[in-house]
PDB file of C-alpha atoms in Angstrom:
ATOM      1  CA  MET B   1       0.000   0.000   0.000  1.00 45.00           C
ATOM      2  CA  GLU B   2       2.815   2.370   0.952  1.00 44.00           C
ATOM      3  CA  ASN B   3       4.617   1.719  -2.353  1.00 48.00           C
ATOM      4  CA  ARG B   4       1.417   2.400  -4.268  1.00 45.00           C
ATOM      5  CA  LEU B   5       0.997   5.787  -2.541  1.00 40.00           C
ATOM      6  CA  ILE B   6       4.571   6.695  -3.383  1.00 40.00           C
ATOM      7  CA  ARG B   7       3.963   5.884  -7.059  1.00 44.00           C
ATOM      8  CA  ILE B   8       0.794   8.033  -7.125  1.00 38.00           C
ATOM      9  CA  ALA B   9       2.589  10.922  -5.433  1.00 41.00           C
ATOM     10  CA  THR B  10       5.424  10.684  -7.949  1.00 40.00           C
ATOM     11  CA  CYS B  11       2.955  10.874 -10.844  1.00 40.00           C
ATOM     12  CA  LEU B  12       1.364  13.963  -9.321  1.00 37.00           C
ATOM     13  CA  VAL B  13       4.735  15.671  -8.974  1.00 36.00           C
ATOM     14  CA  ILE B  14       5.430  15.016 -12.643  1.00 36.00           C
ATOM     15  CA  LEU B  15       2.015  16.162 -13.850  1.00 35.00           C
ATOM     16  CA  VAL B  16       1.766  19.466 -11.993  1.00 33.00           C
ATOM     17  CA  PRO B  17       4.561  21.272 -13.899  1.00 33.00           C
ATOM     18  CA  ALA B  18       3.104  20.084 -17.218  1.00 31.00           C
ATOM     19  CA  VAL B  19      -0.235  21.715 -16.403  1.00 29.00           C
ATOM     20  CA  ALA B  20       1.440  24.886 -15.162  1.00 29.00           C
ATOM     21  CA  GLN B  21       3.349  25.266 -18.450  1.00 30.00           C
ATOM     22  CA  ALA B  22       0.336  24.648 -20.709  1.00 35.00           C
ATOM     23  CA  GLY B  23      -0.535  28.363 -21.009  1.00 46.00           C
ATOM     24  CA  ASP B  24       1.352  30.940 -23.096  1.00 54.00           C
ATOM     25  CA  GLY B  25       1.160  33.609 -20.404  1.00 81.00           C
ATOM     26  CA  LYS B  26      -1.430  35.613 -18.558  1.00 90.00           C
ATOM     27  CA  PRO B  27      -4.948  35.794 -20.064  1.00 93.00           C
ATOM     28  CA  TRP B  28      -5.369  38.557 -22.628  1.00 93.00           C
ATOM     29  CA  ASP B  29      -7.313  41.603 -21.438  1.00 91.00           C
ATOM     30  CA  PRO B  30      -9.375  42.982 -24.381  1.00 91.00           C
ATOM     31  CA  ALA B  31      -9.544  46.383 -22.669  1.00 92.00           C
ATOM     32  CA  MET B  32      -5.843  46.830 -23.458  1.00 91.00           C
ATOM     33  CA  GLY B  33      -6.314  46.377 -27.207  1.00 95.00           C
ATOM     34  CA  THR B  34      -6.892  49.986 -28.241  1.00 96.00           C
ATOM     35  CA  ALA B  35      -4.170  50.442 -30.878  1.00 98.00           C
ATOM     36  CA  SER B  36      -3.945  49.263 -34.488  1.00 98.00           C
ATOM     37  CA  ILE B  37      -1.452  48.935 -37.325  1.00 99.00           C
ATOM     38  CA  SER B  38      -2.587  48.952 -40.946  1.00 99.00           C
ATOM     39  CA  GLY B  39      -1.082  49.484 -44.364  1.00 99.00           C
ATOM     40  CA  THR B  40      -0.625  48.212 -47.887  1.00 99.00           C
ATOM     41  CA  VAL B  41       1.816  45.923 -49.637  1.00 99.00           C
ATOM     42  CA  LYS B  42       3.036  47.451 -52.884  1.00 98.00           C
ATOM     43  CA  PHE B  43       4.750  45.889 -55.866  1.00 97.00           C
ATOM     44  CA  ASP B  44       7.645  47.621 -57.609  1.00 96.00           C
ATOM     45  CA  GLY B  45       7.311  46.555 -61.220  1.00 87.00           C
ATOM     46  CA  LYS B  46       4.826  45.181 -63.709  1.00 84.00           C
ATOM     47  CA  GLN B  47       2.725  42.077 -63.326  1.00 83.00           C
ATOM     48  CA  PRO B  48       4.998  39.165 -64.285  1.00 87.00           C
ATOM     49  CA  ARG B  49       3.751  37.261 -67.294  1.00 88.00           C
ATOM     50  CA  SER B  50       2.272  33.865 -66.593  1.00 87.00           C
ATOM     51  CA  ARG B  51       0.662  31.214 -68.750  1.00 91.00           C
ATOM     52  CA  GLY B  52      -2.807  29.909 -68.041  1.00 95.00           C
ATOM     53  CA  ILE B  53      -2.987  26.542 -66.308  1.00 97.00           C
ATOM     54  CA  ASP B  54      -3.423  23.586 -68.669  1.00 95.00           C
ATOM     55  CA  MET B  55      -5.717  21.540 -66.459  1.00 97.00           C
ATOM     56  CA  ALA B  56      -6.903  19.311 -69.295  1.00 94.00           C
ATOM     57  CA  GLY B  57      -3.424  17.871 -69.672  1.00 91.00           C
ATOM     58  CA  ALA B  58      -3.671  16.350 -66.185  1.00 92.00           C
ATOM     59  CA  ASP B  59      -7.401  15.928 -65.576  1.00 96.00           C
ATOM     60  CA  GLU B  60     -10.259  16.639 -67.993  1.00 96.00           C
ATOM     61  CA  LYS B  61     -12.717  16.951 -65.102  1.00 97.00           C
ATOM     62  CA  CYS B  62     -10.767  19.913 -63.728  1.00 98.00           C
ATOM     63  CA  ALA B  63     -10.875  21.702 -67.085  1.00 97.00           C
ATOM     64  CA  GLU B  64     -14.592  20.999 -67.500  1.00 97.00           C
ATOM     65  CA  MET B  65     -15.386  22.763 -64.212  1.00 97.00           C
ATOM     66  CA  HIS B  66     -14.003  25.965 -65.748  1.00 97.00           C
ATOM     67  CA  GLY B  67     -15.649  25.523 -69.138  1.00 96.00           C
ATOM     68  CA  GLY B  68     -12.267  24.892 -70.710  1.00 91.00           C
ATOM     69  CA  VAL B  69     -11.038  28.387 -69.767  1.00 95.00           C
ATOM     70  CA  ARG B  70      -7.477  28.297 -68.488  1.00 96.00           C
ATOM     71  CA  GLN B  71      -7.144  29.688 -64.971  1.00 96.00           C
ATOM     72  CA  LYS B  72      -4.350  32.035 -63.948  1.00 94.00           C
ATOM     73  CA  PRO B  73      -1.766  30.940 -61.376  1.00 96.00           C
ATOM     74  CA  GLU B  74      -2.079  32.669 -58.001  1.00 96.00           C
ATOM     75  CA  SER B  75       1.622  32.782 -57.169  1.00 95.00           C
ATOM     76  CA  VAL B  76       2.008  36.448 -58.172  1.00 95.00           C
ATOM     77  CA  ILE B  77      -1.071  38.660 -58.493  1.00 96.00           C
ATOM     78  CA  VAL B  78      -0.522  42.397 -58.862  1.00 96.00           C
ATOM     79  CA  ASN B  79      -3.736  44.352 -58.282  1.00 96.00           C
ATOM     80  CA  GLU B  80      -4.891  47.232 -60.477  1.00 94.00           C
ATOM     81  CA  ASN B  81      -3.700  49.728 -57.861  1.00 96.00           C
ATOM     82  CA  GLY B  82      -0.154  48.339 -57.951  1.00 96.00           C
ATOM     83  CA  THR B  83      -0.421  46.355 -54.728  1.00 98.00           C
ATOM     84  CA  LEU B  84       0.396  42.704 -54.192  1.00 98.00           C
ATOM     85  CA  ARG B  85      -2.153  40.041 -53.299  1.00 98.00           C
ATOM     86  CA  ASN B  86      -1.656  36.933 -51.146  1.00 99.00           C
ATOM     87  CA  VAL B  87       0.918  38.444 -48.800  1.00 99.00           C
ATOM     88  CA  PHE B  88       0.845  37.126 -45.241  1.00 99.00           C
ATOM     89  CA  VAL B  89       1.371  39.937 -42.713  1.00 99.00           C
ATOM     90  CA  TRP B  90       1.772  39.188 -39.030  1.00 99.00           C
ATOM     91  CA  ILE B  91       3.340  40.347 -35.778  1.00 98.00           C
ATOM     92  CA  LYS B  92       6.622  38.493 -35.548  1.00 98.00           C
ATOM     93  CA  SER B  93       7.497  39.821 -32.098  1.00 98.00           C
ATOM     94  CA  GLY B  94       5.967  42.051 -29.450  1.00 97.00           C
ATOM     95  CA  ALA B  95       2.856  40.023 -28.577  1.00 96.00           C
ATOM     96  CA  GLU B  96       4.587  37.540 -26.289  1.00 95.00           C
ATOM     97  CA  GLY B  97       3.502  36.963 -22.708  1.00 93.00           C
ATOM     98  CA  TRP B  98      -0.251  36.771 -23.349  1.00 93.00           C
ATOM     99  CA  GLU B  99      -2.607  33.830 -23.663  1.00 94.00           C
ATOM    100  CA  PHE B 100      -5.150  34.713 -26.352  1.00 96.00           C
ATOM    101  CA  PRO B 101      -8.587  33.070 -26.729  1.00 95.00           C
ATOM    102  CA  MET B 102      -8.721  30.412 -29.425  1.00 96.00           C
ATOM    103  CA  PRO B 103     -11.137  30.636 -32.394  1.00 95.00           C
ATOM    104  CA  SER B 104     -14.266  28.545 -31.934  1.00 94.00           C
ATOM    105  CA  GLY B 105     -14.025  26.746 -35.285  1.00 96.00           C
ATOM    106  CA  ASP B 106     -11.497  25.176 -37.609  1.00 98.00           C
ATOM    107  CA  ALA B 107      -9.417  26.924 -40.232  1.00 99.00           C
ATOM    108  CA  MET B 108     -10.704  25.916 -43.679  1.00 99.00           C
ATOM    109  CA  LEU B 109      -8.878  24.962 -46.859  1.00 99.00           C
ATOM    110  CA  GLU B 110     -11.229  24.113 -49.719  1.00 99.00           C
ATOM    111  CA  GLN B 111     -10.657  22.429 -53.072  1.00 98.00           C
ATOM    112  CA  VAL B 112     -12.950  24.032 -55.622  1.00 98.00           C
ATOM    113  CA  GLY B 113     -12.457  23.591 -59.348  1.00 98.00           C
ATOM    114  CA  CYS B 114      -9.101  21.928 -58.698  1.00 98.00           C
ATOM    115  CA  MET B 115      -7.810  25.069 -56.986  1.00 98.00           C
ATOM    116  CA  TYR B 116      -7.090  25.647 -53.301  1.00 99.00           C
ATOM    117  CA  THR B 117      -9.103  28.375 -51.571  1.00 98.00           C
ATOM    118  CA  PRO B 118      -7.722  30.421 -49.933  1.00 99.00           C
ATOM    119  CA  HIS B 119      -4.326  30.373 -51.577  1.00 99.00           C
ATOM    120  CA  VAL B 120      -2.686  31.853 -48.471  1.00 99.00           C
ATOM    121  CA  GLN B 121      -4.098  31.889 -44.952  1.00 99.00           C
ATOM    122  CA  GLY B 122      -3.160  32.145 -41.309  1.00 99.00           C
ATOM    123  CA  MET B 123      -4.373  30.068 -38.386  1.00 99.00           C
ATOM    124  CA  ARG B 124      -3.660  29.724 -34.693  1.00 98.00           C
ATOM    125  CA  THR B 125      -1.233  27.319 -33.107  1.00 98.00           C
ATOM    126  CA  GLY B 126      -3.288  24.438 -31.694  1.00 98.00           C
ATOM    127  CA  GLN B 127      -6.137  24.993 -34.154  1.00 98.00           C
ATOM    128  CA  THR B 128      -7.297  22.322 -36.608  1.00 99.00           C
ATOM    129  CA  LEU B 129      -7.041  22.732 -40.373  1.00 99.00           C
ATOM    130  CA  ALA B 130     -10.081  21.195 -42.102  1.00 99.00           C
ATOM    131  CA  ILE B 131      -9.468  20.381 -45.776  1.00 99.00           C
ATOM    132  CA  LYS B 132     -12.643  20.041 -47.829  1.00 98.00           C
ATOM    133  CA  THR B 133     -13.434  19.026 -51.384  1.00 98.00           C
ATOM    134  CA  SER B 134     -16.458  19.608 -53.573  1.00 96.00           C
ATOM    135  CA  ASP B 135     -14.766  18.414 -56.771  1.00 98.00           C
ATOM    136  CA  PRO B 136     -15.918  15.402 -58.822  1.00 98.00           C
ATOM    137  CA  THR B 137     -12.334  14.191 -59.085  1.00 98.00           C
ATOM    138  CA  ALA B 138      -9.805  12.811 -56.626  1.00 98.00           C
ATOM    139  CA  HIS B 139      -7.120  14.854 -54.888  1.00 98.00           C
ATOM    140  CA  ASN B 140      -4.063  13.878 -52.893  1.00 98.00           C
ATOM    141  CA  VAL B 141      -3.432  16.461 -50.199  1.00 99.00           C
ATOM    142  CA  HIS B 142       0.229  16.739 -49.232  1.00 99.00           C
ATOM    143  CA  GLY B 143       1.353  19.106 -46.480  1.00 98.00           C
ATOM    144  CA  PHE B 144       5.085  19.759 -46.181  1.00 98.00           C
ATOM    145  CA  GLY B 145       5.704  20.627 -42.550  1.00 97.00           C
ATOM    146  CA  LYS B 146       9.115  21.837 -41.426  1.00 97.00           C
ATOM    147  CA  VAL B 147       7.964  22.257 -37.820  1.00 97.00           C
ATOM    148  CA  ASN B 148       4.554  20.584 -37.736  1.00 98.00           C
ATOM    149  CA  ARG B 149       4.189  17.001 -38.882  1.00 97.00           C
ATOM    150  CA  SER B 150       3.863  16.517 -42.646  1.00 98.00           C
ATOM    151  CA  PHE B 151       0.796  14.721 -43.990  1.00 98.00           C
ATOM    152  CA  ASN B 152      -0.093  12.977 -47.248  1.00 98.00           C
ATOM    153  CA  ARG B 153      -3.673  11.805 -47.721  1.00 98.00           C
ATOM    154  CA  SER B 154      -5.949  10.823 -50.578  1.00 98.00           C
ATOM    155  CA  GLN B 155      -9.330  12.560 -50.843  1.00 98.00           C
ATOM    156  CA  PRO B 156     -11.671  11.072 -53.475  1.00 98.00           C
ATOM    157  CA  PRO B 157     -14.933  12.765 -54.537  1.00 97.00           C
ATOM    158  CA  GLY B 158     -17.428  13.001 -51.695  1.00 96.00           C
ATOM    159  CA  ALA B 159     -14.847  12.105 -49.055  1.00 97.00           C
ATOM    160  CA  ALA B 160     -14.999  13.444 -45.520  1.00 98.00           C
ATOM    161  CA  ASP B 161     -12.893  16.410 -44.510  1.00 98.00           C
ATOM    162  CA  ILE B 162      -9.238  15.839 -43.757  1.00 98.00           C
ATOM    163  CA  SER B 163      -8.493  17.252 -40.303  1.00 98.00           C
ATOM    164  CA  VAL B 164      -4.962  18.183 -39.282  1.00 98.00           C
ATOM    165  CA  ARG B 165      -4.155  19.815 -35.964  1.00 98.00           C
ATOM    166  CA  MET B 166      -1.292  22.301 -36.125  1.00 98.00           C
ATOM    167  CA  ARG B 167       0.432  22.014 -32.770  1.00 98.00           C
ATOM    168  CA  ARG B 168       3.424  24.284 -33.321  1.00 98.00           C
ATOM    169  CA  ASP B 169       4.202  27.718 -34.726  1.00 98.00           C
ATOM    170  CA  GLU B 170       5.148  27.567 -38.412  1.00 98.00           C
ATOM    171  CA  SER B 171       5.266  30.819 -40.342  1.00 97.00           C
ATOM    172  CA  GLN B 172       8.855  31.360 -41.476  1.00 94.00           C
ATOM    173  CA  PRO B 173       7.983  30.168 -44.046  1.00 96.00           C
ATOM    174  CA  PRO B 174       4.376  28.959 -43.829  1.00 98.00           C
ATOM    175  CA  MET B 175       3.592  25.302 -44.484  1.00 99.00           C
ATOM    176  CA  LYS B 176       3.145  24.460 -48.147  1.00 99.00           C
ATOM    177  CA  VAL B 177       0.199  22.259 -49.129  1.00 99.00           C
ATOM    178  CA  LYS B 178      -0.016  20.750 -52.610  1.00 98.00           C
ATOM    179  CA  CYS B 179      -1.942  18.151 -54.546  1.00 98.00           C
ATOM    180  CA  ASP B 180       0.214  15.314 -55.847  1.00 98.00           C
ATOM    181  CA  ILE B 181      -2.280  14.611 -58.641  1.00 98.00           C
ATOM    182  CA  HIS B 182      -2.695  18.167 -59.949  1.00 98.00           C
ATOM    183  CA  PRO B 183       0.731  19.887 -59.962  1.00 97.00           C
ATOM    184  CA  TRP B 184      -0.618  23.456 -60.189  1.00 98.00           C
ATOM    185  CA  MET B 185      -2.544  23.128 -56.923  1.00 98.00           C
ATOM    186  CA  ASN B 186      -0.709  24.657 -53.989  1.00 98.00           C
ATOM    187  CA  ALA B 187      -1.548  26.713 -50.918  1.00 99.00           C
ATOM    188  CA  TYR B 188       0.286  28.122 -47.910  1.00 99.00           C
ATOM    189  CA  VAL B 189      -0.787  27.958 -44.270  1.00 99.00           C
ATOM    190  CA  ALA B 190       0.935  30.070 -41.615  1.00 99.00           C
ATOM    191  CA  VAL B 191       0.537  28.910 -38.011  1.00 99.00           C
ATOM    192  CA  VAL B 192       0.993  31.612 -35.367  1.00 98.00           C
ATOM    193  CA  PRO B 193       0.449  31.858 -31.572  1.00 97.00           C
ATOM    194  CA  HIS B 194      -1.765  34.959 -31.564  1.00 98.00           C
ATOM    195  CA  PRO B 195      -4.601  36.561 -33.591  1.00 98.00           C
ATOM    196  CA  TYR B 196      -2.515  39.362 -35.141  1.00 98.00           C
ATOM    197  CA  PHE B 197      -2.238  38.363 -38.787  1.00 99.00           C
ATOM    198  CA  ALA B 198      -3.816  39.200 -42.137  1.00 99.00           C
ATOM    199  CA  VAL B 199      -3.578  38.296 -45.826  1.00 99.00           C
ATOM    200  CA  THR B 200      -3.701  40.971 -48.509  1.00 99.00           C
ATOM    201  CA  GLY B 201      -6.551  40.786 -51.004  1.00 98.00           C
ATOM    202  CA  ALA B 202      -7.789  42.754 -54.013  1.00 97.00           C
ATOM    203  CA  GLU B 203      -6.757  46.097 -52.484  1.00 98.00           C
ATOM    204  CA  GLY B 204      -3.401  44.891 -51.173  1.00 98.00           C
ATOM    205  CA  SER B 205      -4.222  46.155 -47.697  1.00 99.00           C
ATOM    206  CA  PHE B 206      -4.007  44.708 -44.203  1.00 99.00           C
ATOM    207  CA  GLU B 207      -5.086  45.657 -40.684  1.00 99.00           C
ATOM    208  CA  LEU B 208      -3.897  44.399 -37.309  1.00 99.00           C
ATOM    209  CA  PRO B 209      -6.404  45.757 -34.759  1.00 98.00           C
ATOM    210  CA  ASN B 210      -6.821  45.397 -30.987  1.00 98.00           C
ATOM    211  CA  LEU B 211      -3.164  45.831 -30.083  1.00 98.00           C
ATOM    212  CA  SER B 212      -1.862  46.934 -26.718  1.00 97.00           C
ATOM    213  CA  ALA B 213       0.689  49.742 -26.492  1.00 97.00           C
ATOM    214  CA  GLY B 214       4.178  48.500 -27.318  1.00 97.00           C
ATOM    215  CA  THR B 215       6.853  47.932 -29.937  1.00 98.00           C
ATOM    216  CA  TYR B 216       6.182  45.334 -32.611  1.00 99.00           C
ATOM    217  CA  THR B 217       8.104  43.718 -35.437  1.00 99.00           C
ATOM    218  CA  ILE B 218       5.764  43.312 -38.410  1.00 99.00           C
ATOM    219  CA  GLU B 219       6.694  40.792 -41.074  1.00 99.00           C
ATOM    220  CA  ALA B 220       5.298  40.494 -44.595  1.00 99.00           C
ATOM    221  CA  TRP B 221       5.840  37.199 -46.454  1.00 99.00           C
ATOM    222  CA  HIS B 222       5.226  36.327 -50.103  1.00 98.00           C
ATOM    223  CA  GLU B 223       5.772  32.889 -51.627  1.00 98.00           C
ATOM    224  CA  LYS B 224       8.004  34.239 -54.420  1.00 96.00           C
ATOM    225  CA  TYR B 225       9.533  37.376 -52.902  1.00 96.00           C
ATOM    226  CA  ASP B 226      10.348  36.082 -49.419  1.00 94.00           C
ATOM    227  CA  MET B 227      10.084  38.281 -46.275  1.00 97.00           C
ATOM    228  CA  ILE B 228      10.340  41.951 -45.283  1.00 98.00           C
ATOM    229  CA  GLU B 229       9.990  43.305 -41.768  1.00 98.00           C
ATOM    230  CA  GLN B 230       9.605  46.643 -40.010  1.00 98.00           C
ATOM    231  CA  THR B 231       9.515  47.727 -36.381  1.00 98.00           C
ATOM    232  CA  VAL B 232       6.642  49.917 -35.192  1.00 98.00           C
ATOM    233  CA  THR B 233       5.837  51.453 -31.810  1.00 98.00           C
ATOM    234  CA  VAL B 234       2.233  52.259 -30.889  1.00 98.00           C
ATOM    235  CA  GLY B 235       0.744  53.927 -27.845  1.00 98.00           C
ATOM    236  CA  ASP B 236      -2.720  53.548 -26.372  1.00 97.00           C
ATOM    237  CA  SER B 237      -5.391  54.269 -29.034  1.00 97.00           C
ATOM    238  CA  ASP B 238      -2.736  54.874 -31.714  1.00 98.00           C
ATOM    239  CA  ALA B 239      -3.468  53.995 -35.347  1.00 98.00           C
ATOM    240  CA  LYS B 240      -0.168  53.620 -37.187  1.00 98.00           C
ATOM    241  CA  THR B 241       0.326  53.022 -40.912  1.00 98.00           C
ATOM    242  CA  VAL B 242       3.078  50.800 -42.288  1.00 97.00           C
ATOM    243  CA  ASP B 243       3.632  50.022 -45.964  1.00 98.00           C
ATOM    244  CA  PHE B 244       5.766  47.295 -47.500  1.00 99.00           C
ATOM    245  CA  THR B 245       7.180  47.116 -51.022  1.00 98.00           C
ATOM    246  CA  PHE B 246       8.268  43.961 -52.813  1.00 98.00           C
ATOM    247  CA  ALA B 247      10.356  44.274 -55.966  1.00 93.00           C
ATOM    248  CA  LYS B 248      10.318  41.995 -58.989  1.00 83.00           C
ATOM    249  CA  LYS B 249      13.239  39.566 -59.019  1.00 74.00           C
TER     250      LYS B 249
END
């Protein structure tokens, strides 16, 4: 009996530190989030030329979903206002020491018309990535993790979602996801420990709201043009503007 009690006590001693270290820091106080950082990501140069995707060469069903019209690659999209789309912008440093509430649902990656949507996205560390398909053809979803575990799974038409939990930060660079059947299909998923991230869209803009006063390193990442960062200091209720410019290589 005495030996059994000793074993139980030993287990408790081991478990207590593990629970104590589970959090990232003290709980986030929303009342402190009065500042914001916003801006645009510009492109120095003309839209690089790209050929339409020949889907029919790999899968006639993919081409049929687009009426035979060749789709444009999403690797480099320069908007009409000279800004760059699909840039992941996030706070690289300055938000440490807080434990932020987790989103209630999964992050979504959808396969529609043999294209990944969204092409670039961010999600929280510990959140689940749900990969869906509505296509009448099979896909093979292959995630290349450098920090998180890689995965490689088949997803035939009508199959259930593929669920992958991202347990670790992975944003430098984000995880690449591709389809091994359709070589043009690729997407990027950045996994970060806080909610301060955005992806530029048709206007090339981003906003990081609800920040506390402090100094932050903001990083902008693009799949072709790599990373740029700037340091910004904001006070209570400040609204700072930061612009990034990527140049054609």
